[in-house]
Tab-separated table of C-alpha atoms in Angstrom:
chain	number	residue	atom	x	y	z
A	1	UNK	CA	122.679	83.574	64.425
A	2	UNK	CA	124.801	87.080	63.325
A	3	UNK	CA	122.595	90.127	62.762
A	4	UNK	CA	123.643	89.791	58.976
A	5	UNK	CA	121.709	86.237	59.139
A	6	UNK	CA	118.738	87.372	61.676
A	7	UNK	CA	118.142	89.922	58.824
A	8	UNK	CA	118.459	87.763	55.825
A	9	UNK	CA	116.336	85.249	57.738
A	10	UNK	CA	113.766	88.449	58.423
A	11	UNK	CA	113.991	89.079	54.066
A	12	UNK	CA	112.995	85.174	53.630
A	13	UNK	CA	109.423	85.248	55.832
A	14	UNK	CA	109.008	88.794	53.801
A	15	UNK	CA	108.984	86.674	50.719
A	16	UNK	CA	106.521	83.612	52.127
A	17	UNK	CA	104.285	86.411	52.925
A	18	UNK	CA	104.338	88.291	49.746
A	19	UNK	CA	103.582	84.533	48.051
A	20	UNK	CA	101.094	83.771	50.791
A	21	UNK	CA	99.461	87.320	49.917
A	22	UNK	CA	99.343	86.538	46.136
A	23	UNK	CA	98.218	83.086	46.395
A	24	UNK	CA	95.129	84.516	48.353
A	25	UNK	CA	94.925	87.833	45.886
A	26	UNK	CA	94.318	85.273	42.875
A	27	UNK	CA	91.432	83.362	44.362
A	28	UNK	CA	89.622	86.513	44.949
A	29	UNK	CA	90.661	88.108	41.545
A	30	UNK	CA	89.337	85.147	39.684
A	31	UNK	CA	86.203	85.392	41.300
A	32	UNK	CA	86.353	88.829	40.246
A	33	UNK	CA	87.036	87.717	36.449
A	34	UNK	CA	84.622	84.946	36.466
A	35	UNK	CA	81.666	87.567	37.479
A	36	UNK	CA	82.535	90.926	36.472
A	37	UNK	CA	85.360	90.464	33.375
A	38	UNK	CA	85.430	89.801	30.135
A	39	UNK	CA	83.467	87.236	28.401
A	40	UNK	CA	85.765	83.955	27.543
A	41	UNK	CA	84.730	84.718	23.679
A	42	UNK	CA	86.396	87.724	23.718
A	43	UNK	CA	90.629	87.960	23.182
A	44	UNK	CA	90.497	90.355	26.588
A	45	UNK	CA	89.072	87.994	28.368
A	46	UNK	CA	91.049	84.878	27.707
A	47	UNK	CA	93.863	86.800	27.782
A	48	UNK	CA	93.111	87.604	31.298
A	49	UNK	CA	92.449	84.981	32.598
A	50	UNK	CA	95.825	83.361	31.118
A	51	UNK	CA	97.692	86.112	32.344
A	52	UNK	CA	96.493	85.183	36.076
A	53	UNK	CA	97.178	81.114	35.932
A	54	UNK	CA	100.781	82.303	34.810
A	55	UNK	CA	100.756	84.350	37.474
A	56	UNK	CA	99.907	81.600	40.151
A	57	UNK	CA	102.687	79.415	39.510
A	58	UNK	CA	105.605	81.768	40.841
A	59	UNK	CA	103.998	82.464	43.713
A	60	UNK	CA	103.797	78.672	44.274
A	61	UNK	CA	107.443	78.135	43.070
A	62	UNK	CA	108.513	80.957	45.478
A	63	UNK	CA	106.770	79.552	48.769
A	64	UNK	CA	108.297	76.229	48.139
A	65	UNK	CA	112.079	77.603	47.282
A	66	UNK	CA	111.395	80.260	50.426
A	67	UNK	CA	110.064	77.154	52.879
A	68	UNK	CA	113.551	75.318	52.101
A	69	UNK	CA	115.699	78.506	53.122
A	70	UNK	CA	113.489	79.149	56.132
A	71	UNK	CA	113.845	75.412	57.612
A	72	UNK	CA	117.859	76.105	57.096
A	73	UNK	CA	117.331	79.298	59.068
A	74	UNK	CA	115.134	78.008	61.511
A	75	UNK	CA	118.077	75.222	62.461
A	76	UNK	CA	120.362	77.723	62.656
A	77	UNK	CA	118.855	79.534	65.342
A	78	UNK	CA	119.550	76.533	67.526
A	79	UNK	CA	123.164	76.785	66.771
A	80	UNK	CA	125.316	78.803	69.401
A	81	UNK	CA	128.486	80.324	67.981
A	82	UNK	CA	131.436	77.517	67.147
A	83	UNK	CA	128.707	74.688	67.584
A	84	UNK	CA	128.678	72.289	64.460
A	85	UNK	CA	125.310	71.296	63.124
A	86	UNK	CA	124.417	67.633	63.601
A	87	UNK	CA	121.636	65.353	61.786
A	88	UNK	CA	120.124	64.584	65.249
A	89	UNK	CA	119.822	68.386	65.735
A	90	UNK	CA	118.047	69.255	62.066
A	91	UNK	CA	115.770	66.075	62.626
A	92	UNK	CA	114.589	67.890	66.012
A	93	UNK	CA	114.146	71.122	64.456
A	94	UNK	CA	112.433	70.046	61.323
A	95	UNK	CA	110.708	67.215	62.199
A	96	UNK	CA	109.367	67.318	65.816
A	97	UNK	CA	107.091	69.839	67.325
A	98	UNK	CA	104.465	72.352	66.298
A	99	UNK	CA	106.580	74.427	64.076
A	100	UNK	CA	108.005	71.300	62.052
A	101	UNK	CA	104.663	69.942	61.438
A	102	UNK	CA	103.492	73.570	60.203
A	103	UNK	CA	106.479	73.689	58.216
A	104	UNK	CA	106.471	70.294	56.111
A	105	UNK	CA	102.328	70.656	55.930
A	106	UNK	CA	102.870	74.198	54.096
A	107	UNK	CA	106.361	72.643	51.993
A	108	UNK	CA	103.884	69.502	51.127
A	109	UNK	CA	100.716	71.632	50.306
A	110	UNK	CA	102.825	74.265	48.144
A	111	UNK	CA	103.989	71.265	46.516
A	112	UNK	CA	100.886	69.901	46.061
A	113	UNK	CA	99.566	73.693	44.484
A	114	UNK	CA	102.199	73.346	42.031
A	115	UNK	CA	100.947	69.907	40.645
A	116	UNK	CA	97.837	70.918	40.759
A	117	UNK	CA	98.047	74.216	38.611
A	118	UNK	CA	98.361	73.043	35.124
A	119	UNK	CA	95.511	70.188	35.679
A	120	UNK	CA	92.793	72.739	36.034
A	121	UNK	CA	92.529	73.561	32.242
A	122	UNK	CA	91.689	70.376	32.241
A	123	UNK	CA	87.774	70.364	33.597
A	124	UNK	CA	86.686	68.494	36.555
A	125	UNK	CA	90.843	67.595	37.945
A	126	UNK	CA	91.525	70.523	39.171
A	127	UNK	CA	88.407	72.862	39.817
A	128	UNK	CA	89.101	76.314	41.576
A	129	UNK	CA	87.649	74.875	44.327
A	130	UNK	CA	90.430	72.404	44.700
A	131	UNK	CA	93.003	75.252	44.398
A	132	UNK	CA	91.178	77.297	47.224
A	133	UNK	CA	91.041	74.657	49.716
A	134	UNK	CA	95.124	73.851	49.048
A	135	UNK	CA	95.999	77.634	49.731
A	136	UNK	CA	93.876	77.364	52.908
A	137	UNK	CA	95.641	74.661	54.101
A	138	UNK	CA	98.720	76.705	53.142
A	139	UNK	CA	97.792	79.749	55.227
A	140	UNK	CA	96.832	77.629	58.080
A	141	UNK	CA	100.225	76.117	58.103
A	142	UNK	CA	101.657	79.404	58.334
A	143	UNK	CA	99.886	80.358	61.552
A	144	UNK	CA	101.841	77.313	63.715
A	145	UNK	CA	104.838	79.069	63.026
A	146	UNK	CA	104.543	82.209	64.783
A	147	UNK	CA	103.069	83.958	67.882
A	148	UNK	CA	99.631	82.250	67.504
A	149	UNK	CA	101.442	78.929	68.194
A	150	UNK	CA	101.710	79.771	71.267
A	151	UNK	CA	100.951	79.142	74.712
A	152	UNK	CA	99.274	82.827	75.051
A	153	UNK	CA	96.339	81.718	73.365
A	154	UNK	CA	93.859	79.313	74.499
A	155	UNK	CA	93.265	75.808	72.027
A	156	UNK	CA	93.739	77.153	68.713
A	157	UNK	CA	92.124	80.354	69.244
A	158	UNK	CA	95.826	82.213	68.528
A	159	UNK	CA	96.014	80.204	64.917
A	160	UNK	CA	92.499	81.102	63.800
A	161	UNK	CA	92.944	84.805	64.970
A	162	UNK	CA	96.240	84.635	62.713
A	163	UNK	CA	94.733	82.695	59.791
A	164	UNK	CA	91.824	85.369	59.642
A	165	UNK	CA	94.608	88.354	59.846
A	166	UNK	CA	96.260	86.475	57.249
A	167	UNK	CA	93.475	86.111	54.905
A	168	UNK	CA	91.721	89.358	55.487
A	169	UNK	CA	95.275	90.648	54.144
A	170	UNK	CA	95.363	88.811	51.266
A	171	UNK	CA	91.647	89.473	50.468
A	172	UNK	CA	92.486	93.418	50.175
A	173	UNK	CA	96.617	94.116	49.986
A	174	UNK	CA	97.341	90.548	47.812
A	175	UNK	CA	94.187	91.128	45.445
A	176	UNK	CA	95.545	94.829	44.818
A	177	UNK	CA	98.815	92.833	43.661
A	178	UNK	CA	97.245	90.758	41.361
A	179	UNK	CA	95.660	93.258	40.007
A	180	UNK	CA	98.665	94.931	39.322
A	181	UNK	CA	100.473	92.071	37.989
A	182	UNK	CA	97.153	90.893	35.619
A	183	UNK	CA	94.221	93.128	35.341
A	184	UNK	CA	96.029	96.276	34.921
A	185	UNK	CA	98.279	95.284	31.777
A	186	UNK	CA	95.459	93.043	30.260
A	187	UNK	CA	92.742	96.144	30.623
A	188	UNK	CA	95.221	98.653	29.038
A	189	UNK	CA	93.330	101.416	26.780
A	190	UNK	CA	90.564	103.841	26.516
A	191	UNK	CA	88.529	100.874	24.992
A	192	UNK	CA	89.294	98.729	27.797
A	193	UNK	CA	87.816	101.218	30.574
A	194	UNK	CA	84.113	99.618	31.164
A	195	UNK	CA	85.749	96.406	31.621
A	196	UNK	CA	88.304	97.836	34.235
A	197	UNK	CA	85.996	99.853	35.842
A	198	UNK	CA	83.505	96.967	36.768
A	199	UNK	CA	86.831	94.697	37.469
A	200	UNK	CA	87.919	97.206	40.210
A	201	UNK	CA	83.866	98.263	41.409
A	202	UNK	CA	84.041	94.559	42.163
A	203	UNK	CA	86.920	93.468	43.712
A	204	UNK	CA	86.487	96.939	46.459
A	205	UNK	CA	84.151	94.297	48.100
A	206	UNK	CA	86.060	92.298	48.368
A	207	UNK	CA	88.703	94.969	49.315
A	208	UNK	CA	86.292	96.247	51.801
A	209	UNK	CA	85.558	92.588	53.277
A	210	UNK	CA	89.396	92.003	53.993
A	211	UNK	CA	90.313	94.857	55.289
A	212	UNK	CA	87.116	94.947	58.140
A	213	UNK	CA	88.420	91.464	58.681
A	214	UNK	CA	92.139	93.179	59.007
A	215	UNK	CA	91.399	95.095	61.232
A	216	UNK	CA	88.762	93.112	63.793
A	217	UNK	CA	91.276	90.447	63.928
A	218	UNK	CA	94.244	92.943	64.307
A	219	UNK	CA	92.699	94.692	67.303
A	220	UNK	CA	92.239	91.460	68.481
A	221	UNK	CA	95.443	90.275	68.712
A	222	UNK	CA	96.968	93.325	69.757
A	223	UNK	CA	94.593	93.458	73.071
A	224	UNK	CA	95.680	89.852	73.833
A	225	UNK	CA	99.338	90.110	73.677
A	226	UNK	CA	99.599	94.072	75.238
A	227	UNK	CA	96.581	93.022	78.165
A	228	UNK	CA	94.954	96.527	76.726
A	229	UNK	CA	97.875	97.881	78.599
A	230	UNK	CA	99.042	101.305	76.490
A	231	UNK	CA	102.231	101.479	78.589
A	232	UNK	CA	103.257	97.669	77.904
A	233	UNK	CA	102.677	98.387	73.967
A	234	UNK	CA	104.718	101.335	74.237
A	235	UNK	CA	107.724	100.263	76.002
A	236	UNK	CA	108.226	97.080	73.990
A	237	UNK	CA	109.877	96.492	71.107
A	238	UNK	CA	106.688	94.189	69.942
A	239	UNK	CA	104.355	97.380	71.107
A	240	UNK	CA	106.592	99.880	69.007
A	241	UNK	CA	106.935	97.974	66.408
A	242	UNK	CA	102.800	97.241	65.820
A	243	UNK	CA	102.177	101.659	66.288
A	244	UNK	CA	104.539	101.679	63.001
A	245	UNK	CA	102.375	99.048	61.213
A	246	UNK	CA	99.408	100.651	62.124
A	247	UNK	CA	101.071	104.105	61.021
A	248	UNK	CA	101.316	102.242	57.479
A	249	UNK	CA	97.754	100.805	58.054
A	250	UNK	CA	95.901	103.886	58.009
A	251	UNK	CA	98.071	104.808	54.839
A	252	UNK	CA	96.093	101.804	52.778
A	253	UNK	CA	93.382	102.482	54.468
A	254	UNK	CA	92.822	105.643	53.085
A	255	UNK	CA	94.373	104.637	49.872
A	256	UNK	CA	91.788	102.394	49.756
A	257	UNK	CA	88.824	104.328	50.513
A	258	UNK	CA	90.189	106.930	48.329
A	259	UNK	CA	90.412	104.523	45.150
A	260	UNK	CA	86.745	103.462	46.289
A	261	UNK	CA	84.887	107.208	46.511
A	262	UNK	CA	87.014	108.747	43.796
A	263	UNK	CA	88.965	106.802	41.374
A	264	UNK	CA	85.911	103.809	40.581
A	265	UNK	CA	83.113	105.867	40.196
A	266	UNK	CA	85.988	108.370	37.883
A	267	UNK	CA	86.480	105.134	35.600
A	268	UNK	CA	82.832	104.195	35.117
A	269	UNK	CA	82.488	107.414	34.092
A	270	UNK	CA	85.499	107.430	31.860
A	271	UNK	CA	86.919	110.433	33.015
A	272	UNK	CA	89.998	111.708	31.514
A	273	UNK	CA	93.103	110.567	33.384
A	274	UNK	CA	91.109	108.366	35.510
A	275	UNK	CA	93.092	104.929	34.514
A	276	UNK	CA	96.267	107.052	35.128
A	277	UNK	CA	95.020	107.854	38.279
A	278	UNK	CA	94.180	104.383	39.027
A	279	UNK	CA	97.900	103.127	38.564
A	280	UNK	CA	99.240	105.666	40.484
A	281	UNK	CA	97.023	105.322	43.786
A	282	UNK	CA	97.619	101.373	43.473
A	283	UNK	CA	101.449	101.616	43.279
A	284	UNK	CA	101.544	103.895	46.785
A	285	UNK	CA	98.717	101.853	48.004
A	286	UNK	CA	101.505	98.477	47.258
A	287	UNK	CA	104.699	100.748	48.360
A	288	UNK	CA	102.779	100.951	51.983
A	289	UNK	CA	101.530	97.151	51.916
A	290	UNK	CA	105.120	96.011	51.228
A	291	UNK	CA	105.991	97.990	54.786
A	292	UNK	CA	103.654	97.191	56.751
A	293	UNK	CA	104.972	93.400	55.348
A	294	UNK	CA	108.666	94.323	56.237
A	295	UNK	CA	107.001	95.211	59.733
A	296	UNK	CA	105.324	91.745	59.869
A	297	UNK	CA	108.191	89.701	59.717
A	298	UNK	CA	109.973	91.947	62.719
A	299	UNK	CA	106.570	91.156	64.400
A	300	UNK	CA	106.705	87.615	64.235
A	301	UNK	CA	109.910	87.553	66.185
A	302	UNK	CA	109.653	90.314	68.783
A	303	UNK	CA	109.515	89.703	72.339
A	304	UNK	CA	105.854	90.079	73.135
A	305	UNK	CA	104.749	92.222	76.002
A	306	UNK	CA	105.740	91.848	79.296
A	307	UNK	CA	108.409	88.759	78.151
């Protein structure tokens, strides 16, 4: 493929893993809601929790129209210059191998997620549980199409490491989304402060779980591929590019830890400005998440070490 194409192709996996981010963020924030929100007789509350199940459904309709695009990509990067596409070519692409099977699991379970979201007003079709276990399968599908595929890793050691990355992400960086997108408008106000207050003091566990799992599997991953070799991580484009993720890392991390010591305990005590605060840590705590995401997707395709 061009550059113009390797780059567009780059934007698309930036997209899955914004959805794939989101998808996780809204299982943890409706844990969140069901424990620490509003009660379901009040407006708030059912207004929150209507404001995340619309929320869902993009995410799902995104992952399926950004699975499409990246199986036409991913045929393309078999094509040489001047070569024509043929059906026996796309049928060996998207259909045979570890990556195909990845790909039509996470097309079929995204699919699936999308059925499944307007049954689960309906009690006992659709229970949250159901949901969880589909966006599971979803991230799992997602780690046989990159690095942890791969022969590097012993069994499926490489796709677990991934799938906990993945979902330690999601836990902390996607739930901070969701937030945004649902808990934020829907606790607007002075009167609304209590409720946003305990909505926040309980999803930083969460927060604090995902990142701890970040981070373990991370380091992990990053000691496999560089052999705990500084000098391989620094002369390789892989190596380079994982010092400017971790650059952005530290960012959230302190965003994090900053929102946790300072801006919670400022809301429960309904401090002036404290909700103002709030917004404004969360959208440079995002700004830094969506980069260290534009870095992901450069990851996924860099030469490892020592290739």
């Amino acid at each position: 493929m061009t550059a113009p194409l390797v780059a567009l192709y780059a934007v698309v996996r930036g997209v899955i893993y914004v959805a794939l981010l989101l998808l996780v963020g809204a299982q943890i924030l409706g844990l969140v809601i069901k424990y620490a929100g509003p009660s379901d007789a009040t407006g708030v509350g059912r207004d929150l929790r209507a404001r995340l199940g619309r929320a869902v459904m993009p995410a799902a309709v995104i992952l399926i129209i950004a699975g499409m695009v990246r199986g036409v990509f991913q045929v393309g990067t078999f094509v040489d210059p001047g070569d024509s596409v043929t059906a026996e070519m796309v049928r060996s692409v998207l259909l045979n191998g570890t990556w195909a099977r990845a790909w039509m699991l996470q097309l079929a379970a995204a699919i699936v997620l999308l059925g499944a979201l307007p049954l689960r007003r309906k009690r006992g079709v659709a229970p949250d549980t159901v949901i969880t276990v589909i966006v599971f399968v979803i991230l799992w599908a997602e780690t046989g199409m990159g690095h942890g595929a791969g022969d590097t890793w012993p069994w499926i050691t490489g796709r677990v490491a991934y799938l906990i990355h993945l979902a330690g992400i999601g836990m902390w960086i996607g739930t901070v989304g969701m937030l945004t997108l649902v808990a934020l408008p829907a606790l607007s106000g002075e009167e609304q402060l209590p409720d946003l207050a305990r909505v926040v003091k309980a999803f930083s566990i969460f927060g604090r779980t995902g990142a701890s799992l970040a981070v373990i599997s991370g380091v992990t991953i990053a000691a496999v591929y560089s052999h705990l070799s500084i000098g391989l991580i620094v002369r390789s484009t892989w190596g380079r590019l994982l010092l400017l993720k971790l650059t952005a890392f530290i960012g959230v991390l302190a965003l994090g830890w900053y929102n946790w010591k300072v801006v919670t305990p400022a809301l429960e005590m309904r401090a002036t400005g404290s909700e103002a605060r709030l917004r404004r840590a969360v959208r440079i705590e995002l700004v830094l998440g969506a980069i260290m995401l534009a870095i992901t997707t450069l990851l996924v395709v860099a030469a490892l070490p020592g290739e």
